[in-house]
Coordinates of C-alpha atoms in Angstrom, one line a residue:
X233 CA -11.5 11.4 -13.8
X234 CA -10.8 10.6 -10.2
X235 CA -10.6 12.8 -7.1
X236 CA -8.1 12.0 -4.3
X237 CA -9.2 11.9 -0.7
X238 CA -6.5 13.0 1.6
X239 CA -7.1 11.8 5.2
X240 CA -7.2 14.1 8.1
X241 CA -8.4 13.8 11.7
X242 CA -11.4 16.1 10.8
X243 CA -12.7 13.6 8.2
X244 CA -12.7 10.3 10.1
X245 CA -15.5 9.0 8.0
X246 CA -13.2 9.1 5.0
X247 CA -10.4 7.2 6.7
X248 CA -11.5 3.8 5.5
X249 CA -12.5 4.7 2.0
X250 CA -10.2 4.3 -1.1
X251 CA -7.8 7.1 -1.9
X252 CA -9.6 7.5 -5.2
X253 CA -13.3 8.1 -5.5
X254 CA -14.9 8.5 -9.0
X255 CA -16.0 12.0 -9.8
X256 CA -19.6 12.8 -10.3
X257 CA -20.7 12.6 -13.9
X258 CA -23.7 11.4 -16.0
X259 CA -23.3 8.0 -17.7
X260 CA -25.1 7.1 -20.9
X261 CA -28.7 6.0 -20.2
X262 CA -28.2 2.9 -22.3
X263 CA -25.6 1.4 -19.9
X264 CA -27.0 -1.9 -18.7
X265 CA -26.5 -2.4 -14.9
X266 CA -26.8 -5.8 -13.3
X267 CA -26.8 -6.2 -9.5
X268 CA -26.2 -9.8 -8.4
X269 CA -24.1 -12.1 -6.3
X270 CA -21.9 -15.2 -6.8
X271 CA -21.4 -18.1 -4.4
X272 CA -17.8 -18.3 -3.1
X273 CA -15.7 -20.3 -0.6
X274 CA -17.5 -21.0 2.7
X275 CA -16.0 -19.6 5.9
X276 CA -13.6 -22.1 7.6
X277 CA -15.5 -24.8 9.5
X278 CA -18.8 -24.1 7.6
X279 CA -20.5 -25.5 4.5
X280 CA -22.6 -22.5 3.5
X281 CA -21.2 -20.6 0.5
X282 CA -20.3 -17.0 1.1
X283 CA -22.2 -14.6 -1.1
X284 CA -20.0 -12.0 -3.0
X285 CA -22.2 -9.2 -4.5
X286 CA -21.4 -7.0 -7.4
X287 CA -22.6 -4.3 -9.8
X288 CA -21.8 -5.0 -13.4
X289 CA -21.9 -2.2 -16.0
X290 CA -22.2 -3.1 -19.7
X291 CA -21.6 -0.2 -22.1
X292 CA -24.1 0.5 -24.7
X293 CA -22.0 -0.6 -27.7
X294 CA -20.8 -3.9 -26.1
X295 CA -22.2 -7.1 -27.6
X296 CA -21.1 -10.5 -28.7
X297 CA -20.3 -9.0 -32.1
X298 CA -18.4 -6.1 -30.6
X299 CA -16.7 -7.2 -27.4
X300 CA -14.9 -5.0 -24.9
X301 CA -12.3 -5.3 -22.1
X302 CA -13.5 -5.1 -18.5
X303 CA -12.2 -3.2 -15.4
X304 CA -12.5 -4.6 -11.9
X305 CA -13.0 -2.1 -9.0
X306 CA -13.5 -2.5 -5.3
X307 CA -13.7 -0.4 -2.2
X308 CA -11.4 0.4 0.8
X309 CA -11.6 -1.0 4.3
X310 CA -15.1 -0.6 5.8
X311 CA -16.6 0.5 2.5
X312 CA -18.8 -1.0 -0.2
X313 CA -19.1 -1.3 -3.9
X314 CA -20.0 1.5 -6.3
X315 CA -23.5 1.0 -7.7
X316 CA -23.9 4.1 -9.9
X317 CA -22.8 3.8 -13.5
X318 CA -22.1 7.5 -13.6
X319 CA -19.1 6.9 -11.3
X320 CA -17.4 5.1 -14.2
X321 CA -18.4 7.3 -17.0
X322 CA -14.9 7.8 -18.4
X323 CA -14.3 4.0 -18.6
X324 CA -17.8 3.2 -20.0
X325 CA -17.5 6.0 -22.6
X326 CA -14.1 4.7 -23.6
X327 CA -15.5 1.2 -24.3
X328 CA -14.8 -0.8 -21.1
X329 CA -17.2 -2.8 -19.0
X330 CA -16.8 -2.4 -15.2
X331 CA -17.5 -4.7 -12.3
X332 CA -17.5 -3.2 -8.8
X333 CA -17.9 -5.6 -5.9
X334 CA -18.4 -5.8 -2.2
X335 CA -15.5 -7.6 -0.6
X336 CA -16.2 -10.5 1.8
X337 CA -18.1 -9.2 4.9
X338 CA -18.7 -5.7 3.5
X339 CA -21.6 -4.1 1.8
X340 CA -24.1 -6.9 0.8
X341 CA -21.5 -9.6 0.8
X342 CA -21.6 -12.2 3.6
X343 CA -18.8 -13.9 5.5
X344 CA -16.0 -12.6 7.7
X345 CA -13.1 -10.3 6.7
X346 CA -9.8 -12.2 6.5
X347 CA -8.0 -9.2 5.0
X348 CA -6.9 -10.7 1.7
X349 CA -6.2 -14.3 2.7
X350 CA -5.6 -16.2 -0.6
X351 CA -7.8 -19.1 0.4
X352 CA -10.8 -16.7 1.0
X353 CA -10.6 -13.2 -0.5
X354 CA -8.2 -14.5 -3.2
X355 CA -10.6 -17.1 -4.3
X356 CA -13.5 -14.6 -4.1
X357 CA -11.8 -12.6 -6.8
X358 CA -11.2 -15.7 -8.9
X359 CA -14.9 -16.5 -8.7
X360 CA -15.7 -13.1 -10.1
X361 CA -13.1 -13.5 -12.9
X362 CA -14.8 -16.8 -13.8
X363 CA -18.1 -15.0 -13.9
X364 CA -16.7 -12.4 -16.3
X365 CA -15.1 -15.1 -18.4
X366 CA -18.7 -16.4 -19.1
X367 CA -20.0 -13.0 -20.4
X368 CA -20.4 -13.0 -24.2
X369 CA -19.8 -9.3 -24.5
X370 CA -16.4 -9.3 -22.7
X371 CA -13.3 -9.8 -25.0
X372 CA -11.6 -13.2 -24.6
X373 CA -8.0 -13.8 -25.4
X374 CA -8.7 -17.6 -25.4
X375 CA -11.6 -19.6 -24.0
X376 CA -12.1 -18.7 -20.3
X377 CA -9.6 -15.9 -20.4
X378 CA -11.2 -12.5 -20.4
X379 CA -9.3 -9.3 -21.2
X380 CA -9.3 -7.5 -17.7
X381 CA -7.6 -4.9 -15.7
X382 CA -8.2 -3.6 -12.1
X383 CA -8.3 -0.4 -10.2
X384 CA -8.7 0.5 -6.5
X385 CA -6.9 1.9 -3.5
X386 CA -5.9 0.6 0.0
X387 CA -8.1 -2.5 0.6
X388 CA -9.2 -2.0 -3.0
X389 CA -5.6 -2.4 -4.0
X390 CA -5.1 -5.4 -1.8
X391 CA -7.7 -7.5 -3.7
X392 CA -5.8 -7.0 -6.9
X393 CA -2.6 -8.6 -5.6
X394 CA -4.7 -11.2 -3.7
X395 CA -6.6 -12.3 -6.8
X396 CA -3.6 -12.2 -9.2
X397 CA -1.2 -14.0 -6.9
X398 CA -3.8 -16.7 -5.8
X399 CA -4.5 -17.5 -9.4
X400 CA -0.8 -17.6 -10.2
X401 CA -0.3 -20.1 -7.3
X402 CA -3.2 -22.3 -8.3
X403 CA -3.0 -22.1 -12.1
X404 CA 0.5 -21.0 -12.9
X405 CA -0.6 -17.7 -14.4
X406 CA -3.1 -14.9 -13.7
X407 CA -5.9 -13.8 -16.1
X408 CA -5.5 -10.2 -15.0
X409 CA -3.7 -8.4 -17.9
X410 CA -2.8 -5.1 -16.0
X411 CA -3.3 -3.8 -12.5
X412 CA -3.4 -0.3 -11.0
X413 CA -3.3 -0.7 -7.2
X414 CA -2.8 2.3 -4.9
X415 CA -1.7 2.9 -1.3
X416 CA -1.7 -0.8 -0.5
X417 CA 0.6 -3.1 1.4
X418 CA 3.5 -5.5 0.8
X419 CA 3.4 -7.1 4.2
X420 CA 0.4 -6.4 6.4
X421 CA 2.1 -7.1 9.8
X422 CA 5.1 -5.0 8.8
X423 CA 2.7 -2.1 7.9
X424 CA 0.5 -2.3 11.0
X425 CA 3.2 -3.0 13.5
X426 CA 6.7 -2.5 12.2
X427 CA 9.3 -3.9 14.7
X428 CA 6.2 -5.2 16.5
X429 CA 5.4 -1.6 17.5
X430 CA 1.8 -0.9 16.7
X431 CA 0.6 2.1 14.7
X432 CA -2.0 2.6 17.4
X433 CA -3.6 5.7 15.9
X434 CA -4.3 4.0 12.6
X435 CA -5.2 0.7 14.2
X436 CA -7.8 2.5 16.2
X437 CA -9.3 4.1 13.1
X438 CA -9.3 0.8 11.1
X439 CA -10.8 -1.0 14.0
X440 CA -13.6 1.6 14.3
X441 CA -14.3 1.1 10.6
X442 CA -14.3 -2.6 10.4
X443 CA -13.4 -4.3 13.7
X444 CA -16.8 -6.0 13.8
X445 CA -16.1 -7.7 10.4
X446 CA -13.0 -9.6 11.7
X447 CA -12.9 -13.0 13.3
X448 CA -13.4 -12.7 17.1
X449 CA -9.9 -13.9 18.0
X450 CA -8.4 -11.4 15.6
X451 CA -10.6 -8.6 16.8
X452 CA -9.4 -9.3 20.3
X453 CA -5.8 -9.2 19.1
X454 CA -6.5 -5.8 17.5
X455 CA -7.7 -4.5 20.8
X456 CA -4.5 -5.8 22.5
X457 CA -2.4 -4.0 19.9
X458 CA -4.3 -0.8 20.3
X459 CA -4.3 -0.8 24.1
X460 CA -0.7 -2.0 24.7
X461 CA 1.0 -0.6 21.6
X462 CA 3.0 -3.8 20.9
X463 CA 2.5 -7.2 19.5
X464 CA 0.7 -9.4 22.0
X465 CA 2.5 -12.4 23.5
X466 CA 1.0 -15.8 24.0
X467 CA -2.0 -17.1 22.2
X468 CA -3.2 -13.7 21.1
X469 CA 0.1 -13.0 19.4
X470 CA 0.1 -16.5 17.7
X471 CA -3.4 -15.9 16.5
X472 CA -2.4 -12.6 14.9
X473 CA 0.8 -14.1 13.4
X474 CA -1.2 -16.9 11.8
X475 CA -3.9 -14.4 10.6
X476 CA -1.4 -12.1 8.9
X477 CA 1.0 -14.8 7.6
X478 CA -0.4 -15.0 4.0
X479 CA -2.1 -11.7 3.7
X480 CA 0.1 -9.8 1.1
X481 CA 2.5 -10.1 -1.7
X482 CA 5.4 -10.8 0.7
X483 CA 4.2 -14.3 1.4
X484 CA 3.8 -15.2 -2.3
X485 CA 7.2 -13.8 -3.2
X486 CA 8.7 -15.8 -0.3
X487 CA 7.3 -18.9 -2.0
X488 CA 8.8 -18.0 -5.3
X489 CA 5.9 -16.3 -7.1
X490 CA 6.2 -13.0 -9.0
X491 CA 3.6 -11.4 -11.2
X492 CA 4.4 -11.2 -14.9
X493 CA 1.9 -8.5 -15.9
X494 CA 2.3 -4.6 -16.1
X495 CA 1.4 -2.8 -12.9
X496 CA 0.9 0.9 -12.2
X497 CA 1.6 1.4 -8.5
X498 CA 0.6 4.5 -6.7
X499 CA 1.9 5.0 -3.2
X500 CA 1.9 7.9 -0.8
X501 CA 5.2 9.3 0.5
X502 CA 3.2 11.0 3.2
X503 CA 1.1 7.9 3.8
X504 CA 1.8 7.0 7.4
X505 CA -0.2 3.7 7.3
X506 CA 1.1 2.0 4.2
X507 CA 4.2 4.0 3.6
X508 CA 6.4 4.4 0.6
X509 CA 8.5 1.4 1.7
X510 CA 5.5 -0.9 1.1
X511 CA 5.0 0.2 -2.4
X512 CA 8.7 0.0 -3.3
X513 CA 8.8 -3.6 -2.0
X514 CA 5.9 -4.4 -4.3
X515 CA 7.5 -2.7 -7.3
X516 CA 11.0 -4.2 -6.7
X517 CA 10.1 -7.6 -5.5
X518 CA 6.6 -8.7 -6.5
X519 CA 7.1 -8.3 -10.3
X520 CA 9.3 -10.1 -12.8
X521 CA 12.0 -8.0 -14.5
X522 CA 10.0 -8.2 -17.7
X523 CA 6.9 -6.9 -16.0
X524 CA 8.7 -4.2 -14.2
X525 CA 10.1 -2.9 -17.5
X526 CA 6.5 -2.3 -18.5
X527 CA 5.3 -0.9 -15.2
X528 CA 5.3 2.5 -13.5
X529 CA 5.8 3.6 -9.9
X530 CA 4.2 6.9 -9.0
X531 CA 4.7 8.4 -5.5
X532 CA 2.5 11.2 -4.4
X533 CA 2.0 13.2 -1.2
X534 CA -1.4 11.8 -0.3
X535 CA -3.0 8.5 0.8
X536 CA -3.6 7.5 4.4
X537 CA -2.3 10.8 5.7
X538 CA -2.3 12.2 9.2
X539 CA -0.2 15.1 10.3
X540 CA 2.9 14.4 12.3
X541 CA 2.9 16.7 15.4
X542 CA 5.3 14.7 17.6
X543 CA 7.9 14.9 16.1
X544 CA 6.8 17.8 13.9
X545 CA 6.7 17.1 10.2
X546 CA 6.2 18.8 6.9
X547 CA 4.9 18.0 3.4
X548 CA 3.3 19.7 0.4
X549 CA 0.2 17.7 -0.6
X550 CA -0.2 16.8 -4.3
X551 CA 0.6 14.6 -7.2
X552 CA 3.2 16.3 -9.4
X553 CA 4.3 13.1 -11.1
X554 CA 1.0 12.1 -12.7
X555 CA 1.1 15.7 -14.1
X556 CA 4.7 15.3 -15.2
X557 CA 3.7 12.1 -17.0
X558 CA 1.0 14.0 -18.9
X559 CA -2.1 13.2 -16.9
X560 CA -4.3 15.5 -14.8
X561 CA -4.5 13.0 -11.9
X562 CA -3.5 9.5 -11.0
X563 CA -7.0 8.3 -12.0
X564 CA -6.5 9.7 -15.5
X565 CA -3.0 8.1 -15.6
X566 CA -4.4 4.8 -14.6
X567 CA -6.9 4.9 -17.5
X568 CA -4.1 5.7 -19.9
X569 CA -2.0 2.8 -18.5
X570 CA -4.9 0.4 -18.9
X571 CA -5.7 1.7 -22.5
X572 CA -2.1 0.9 -23.4
X573 CA -2.1 -2.5 -21.9
X574 CA -5.6 -3.7 -22.6
X575 CA -6.4 -1.9 -25.9
X576 CA -2.8 -1.3 -27.1
X577 CA -3.7 2.3 -27.8
X578 CA -1.0 4.9 -28.5
X579 CA -1.2 6.9 -25.3
X580 CA 2.2 8.6 -25.4
X581 CA 2.9 7.2 -21.9
X582 CA 6.6 6.8 -20.9
X583 CA 8.8 6.5 -17.9
X584 CA 8.4 2.7 -17.5
X585 CA 10.6 0.9 -15.0
X586 CA 11.4 4.1 -13.2
X587 CA 10.5 5.7 -9.9
X588 CA 8.5 8.9 -10.1
X589 CA 8.4 10.5 -6.7
X590 CA 6.8 13.7 -5.3
X591 CA 9.3 15.5 -3.1
X592 CA 8.3 17.0 0.2
X593 CA 8.0 20.4 -1.4
X594 CA 6.0 19.1 -4.3
X595 CA 8.1 18.6 -7.4
X596 CA 8.4 15.4 -9.4
X597 CA 11.7 13.6 -9.1
X598 CA 12.4 10.7 -11.4
X599 CA 15.1 8.1 -10.8
X600 CA 16.2 4.9 -12.5
X601 CA 17.5 3.5 -9.2
X602 CA 17.0 4.2 -5.5
X603 CA 19.9 2.0 -4.3
X604 CA 21.9 3.6 -1.5
X605 CA 25.1 5.3 -2.7
X606 CA 26.2 7.4 0.3
X607 CA 27.1 6.4 3.8
X608 CA 27.4 8.5 6.9
X609 CA 29.3 7.1 9.9
X610 CA 27.8 8.7 13.0
X611 CA 29.4 6.7 15.8
X612 CA 27.5 7.2 19.1
X613 CA 24.3 9.2 18.9
X614 CA 24.0 11.3 22.0
X615 CA 21.3 13.8 20.8
X616 CA 17.9 13.6 19.3
X617 CA 19.0 15.4 16.1
X618 CA 22.3 14.6 14.3
X619 CA 23.7 16.4 11.3
X620 CA 24.0 14.4 8.1
X621 CA 24.7 17.0 5.4
X622 CA 24.4 20.6 4.5
X623 CA 22.2 21.7 1.6
X624 CA 21.9 21.8 -1.3
X625 CA 21.3 18.0 -1.4
X626 CA 18.5 15.8 -2.8
X627 CA 17.8 12.5 -1.2
X628 CA 15.3 9.8 -2.3
X629 CA 14.4 6.2 -1.4
X630 CA 14.6 4.2 1.8
X631 CA 17.5 5.3 4.2
X632 CA 18.9 2.4 6.2
X633 CA 20.4 2.7 9.7
X634 CA 22.7 0.2 11.3
X635 CA 23.8 0.4 15.0
X636 CA 24.7 -1.5 18.1
X637 CA 21.8 -1.2 20.5
X638 CA 21.9 -1.4 24.3
X639 CA 19.2 -1.1 26.9
X640 CA 19.1 -2.1 30.5
X641 CA 15.3 -2.2 30.7
X642 CA 12.7 -4.0 28.6
X643 CA 10.4 -2.3 26.1
X644 CA 12.8 0.5 25.2
X645 CA 11.9 2.3 22.0
X646 CA 12.9 5.1 19.6
X647 CA 11.4 6.5 16.4
X648 CA 13.6 7.4 13.4
X649 CA 13.3 9.8 10.5
X650 CA 15.2 12.2 8.4
X651 CA 14.4 15.8 9.0
X652 CA 15.2 19.2 7.4
X653 CA 15.8 22.6 9.0
X654 CA 18.1 25.5 9.6
X655 CA 19.0 24.1 13.0
X656 CA 18.1 21.2 15.2
X657 CA 15.5 23.4 16.9
X658 CA 13.4 23.9 13.8
X659 CA 14.1 20.7 12.0
X660 CA 10.9 18.9 10.7
X661 CA 10.4 15.3 9.8
X662 CA 10.3 14.7 6.0
X663 CA 6.8 13.8 4.7
X664 CA 5.4 13.2 8.2
X665 CA 6.8 9.6 8.6
X666 CA 8.7 7.8 11.3
X667 CA 9.8 4.2 11.8
X668 CA 10.3 2.5 15.2
X669 CA 12.9 0.3 16.9
X670 CA 11.6 -1.5 19.9
X671 CA 13.6 -3.8 22.2
X672 CA 11.2 -6.0 24.2
X673 CA 14.0 -7.3 26.4
X674 CA 17.2 -5.8 27.8
X675 CA 20.1 -6.0 25.2
X676 CA 23.7 -5.1 25.2
X677 CA 25.5 -4.3 21.9
X678 CA 22.9 -6.1 19.8
X679 CA 23.3 -5.3 16.1
X680 CA 20.2 -3.9 14.5
X681 CA 19.1 -2.6 11.1
X682 CA 16.3 -0.1 10.8
X683 CA 14.7 0.9 7.4
X684 CA 13.7 4.5 7.8
X685 CA 10.6 5.8 6.0
X686 CA 11.0 6.1 2.3
X687 CA 11.2 9.8 1.2
X688 CA 12.1 12.3 -1.5
X689 CA 13.4 15.6 -0.4
X690 CA 15.3 18.6 -1.7
X691 CA 17.4 20.3 1.0
X692 CA 18.1 23.8 -0.2
X693 CA 21.2 25.9 0.6
X694 CA 21.0 27.3 4.1
X695 CA 19.3 24.2 5.5
X696 CA 20.6 20.9 6.8
X697 CA 19.6 17.3 6.5
X698 CA 19.4 15.6 10.0
X699 CA 18.8 12.2 11.4
X700 CA 16.0 12.6 14.1
X701 CA 15.7 10.0 16.9
X702 CA 12.6 10.8 18.8
X703 CA 11.3 9.3 22.1
X704 CA 7.7 9.6 20.8
X705 CA 5.8 9.5 17.6
X706 CA 2.1 10.2 17.3
X707 CA 1.4 7.4 14.8
X708 CA 2.5 5.1 17.6
X709 CA 0.7 6.9 20.4
X710 CA 0.0 5.4 23.8
X711 CA 2.7 2.7 23.8
X712 CA 3.4 1.2 27.2
X713 CA 7.2 1.1 26.8
X714 CA 9.7 2.4 29.3
X715 CA 11.3 5.8 28.9
X716 CA 13.0 5.6 25.5
X717 CA 16.1 7.3 26.6
X718 CA 17.2 4.0 28.0
X719 CA 17.9 2.9 24.4
X720 CA 21.6 3.6 23.6
X721 CA 23.0 3.6 20.0
X722 CA 26.6 3.2 19.2
X723 CA 28.6 2.4 16.0
X724 CA 25.8 4.0 14.0
X725 CA 25.9 4.3 10.3
X726 CA 23.3 5.5 7.8
X727 CA 23.1 4.7 4.1
X728 CA 20.9 6.6 1.7
X729 CA 20.4 7.4 -2.0
X730 CA 21.8 10.8 -2.8
X731 CA 20.6 12.2 -6.2
X732 CA 23.7 13.1 -8.3

């Protein structure tokens, strides 16, 4: 069983940990625990191997005569590996080995954090897979090919994509047989600074948790992002662009690679760091069609969650879709998913290839497609809140706004979201998420497309669905732009997926 951590300002220490933490339990005394390290790729410009440290848990019954599959696990940003076998009792009791490791620069591992660069963190994961491939008690599908799955959230989801995609690039296939990443990213720059407008509140938290682990030039770039609110120009900006270029599935897909293994993706609709859009991109674009047909997408109201005060938002925390799929939690669902794909057990699990999304009020909505099917032509937007539709109506997926944008001044910005209320005065942003549009230079009639935050919401009778355009958003606090009212929007249209 796993316990979700929902982030709040009052629990800053938890902000850089995985969304799932193993629940306390007592593991069998006969589990064999090995704490050790492997040598991996040196830091650029050096010759000394980086040490990647791990804890390996061998269940009592595992042997050369009775081999078992193995589960990889790793931590969130700023964290470290799990050394207590009791944390993985449910997996060990079910006949899996487990390997939990410290990622580069964290815990007991050495080196510098490059945030899932395939040449560094990607190869670190491959080194660990090689290690597991040499263990006599781990099941092999062929020589050198262990039967393995993976779990972990946030940074602990990033390693799964980094390792699998790097191996796919280098060897033509990955040895991972199933993945279960949570609340992780598709494109890191797009997550941290969409439209090159920095999520300053989250960047401050992340920097506090691991800024010292970054390369010095990147650390300086983070400081510039936090203090100015937008992507730095000049050398600092080029350094950040180069640093983030390869750090996510988006880069691999751009170069023609897709994973052909089953993946269970968990993503937070109320996650205002790696929002629903990031998870949907991974599900829709990072997997082959064959893999997607064997995969699951579960959206819950949790993750990297901070309340939206400006503009005010609303959400009901929880994970109704794991429950609807027959599991008490996402952690339990992940274990069923891995049992199906690694052990081929009959788990009764269904819903493959579909989107299972928690609505803002906490019910589970399942859809085969989230493609936009409804368009609203809004013309010129002259107020902060514009009527879209009267309830009852249900909307899901990623709404997309198109407009002609004008501003006579540089650094004009606005923040977009869908909201629900009885009137514009009490309308609240759905699932606490906004997305920015920032114009660094004066523009006149420039055509722009903005993907709004992915959502799922039931608008009941008596309430209205609105488009909110806000001059401020607290996730992007402290931006040094000019007064956002200088941004004028005309010829506005909005497309969204309306549930029929």
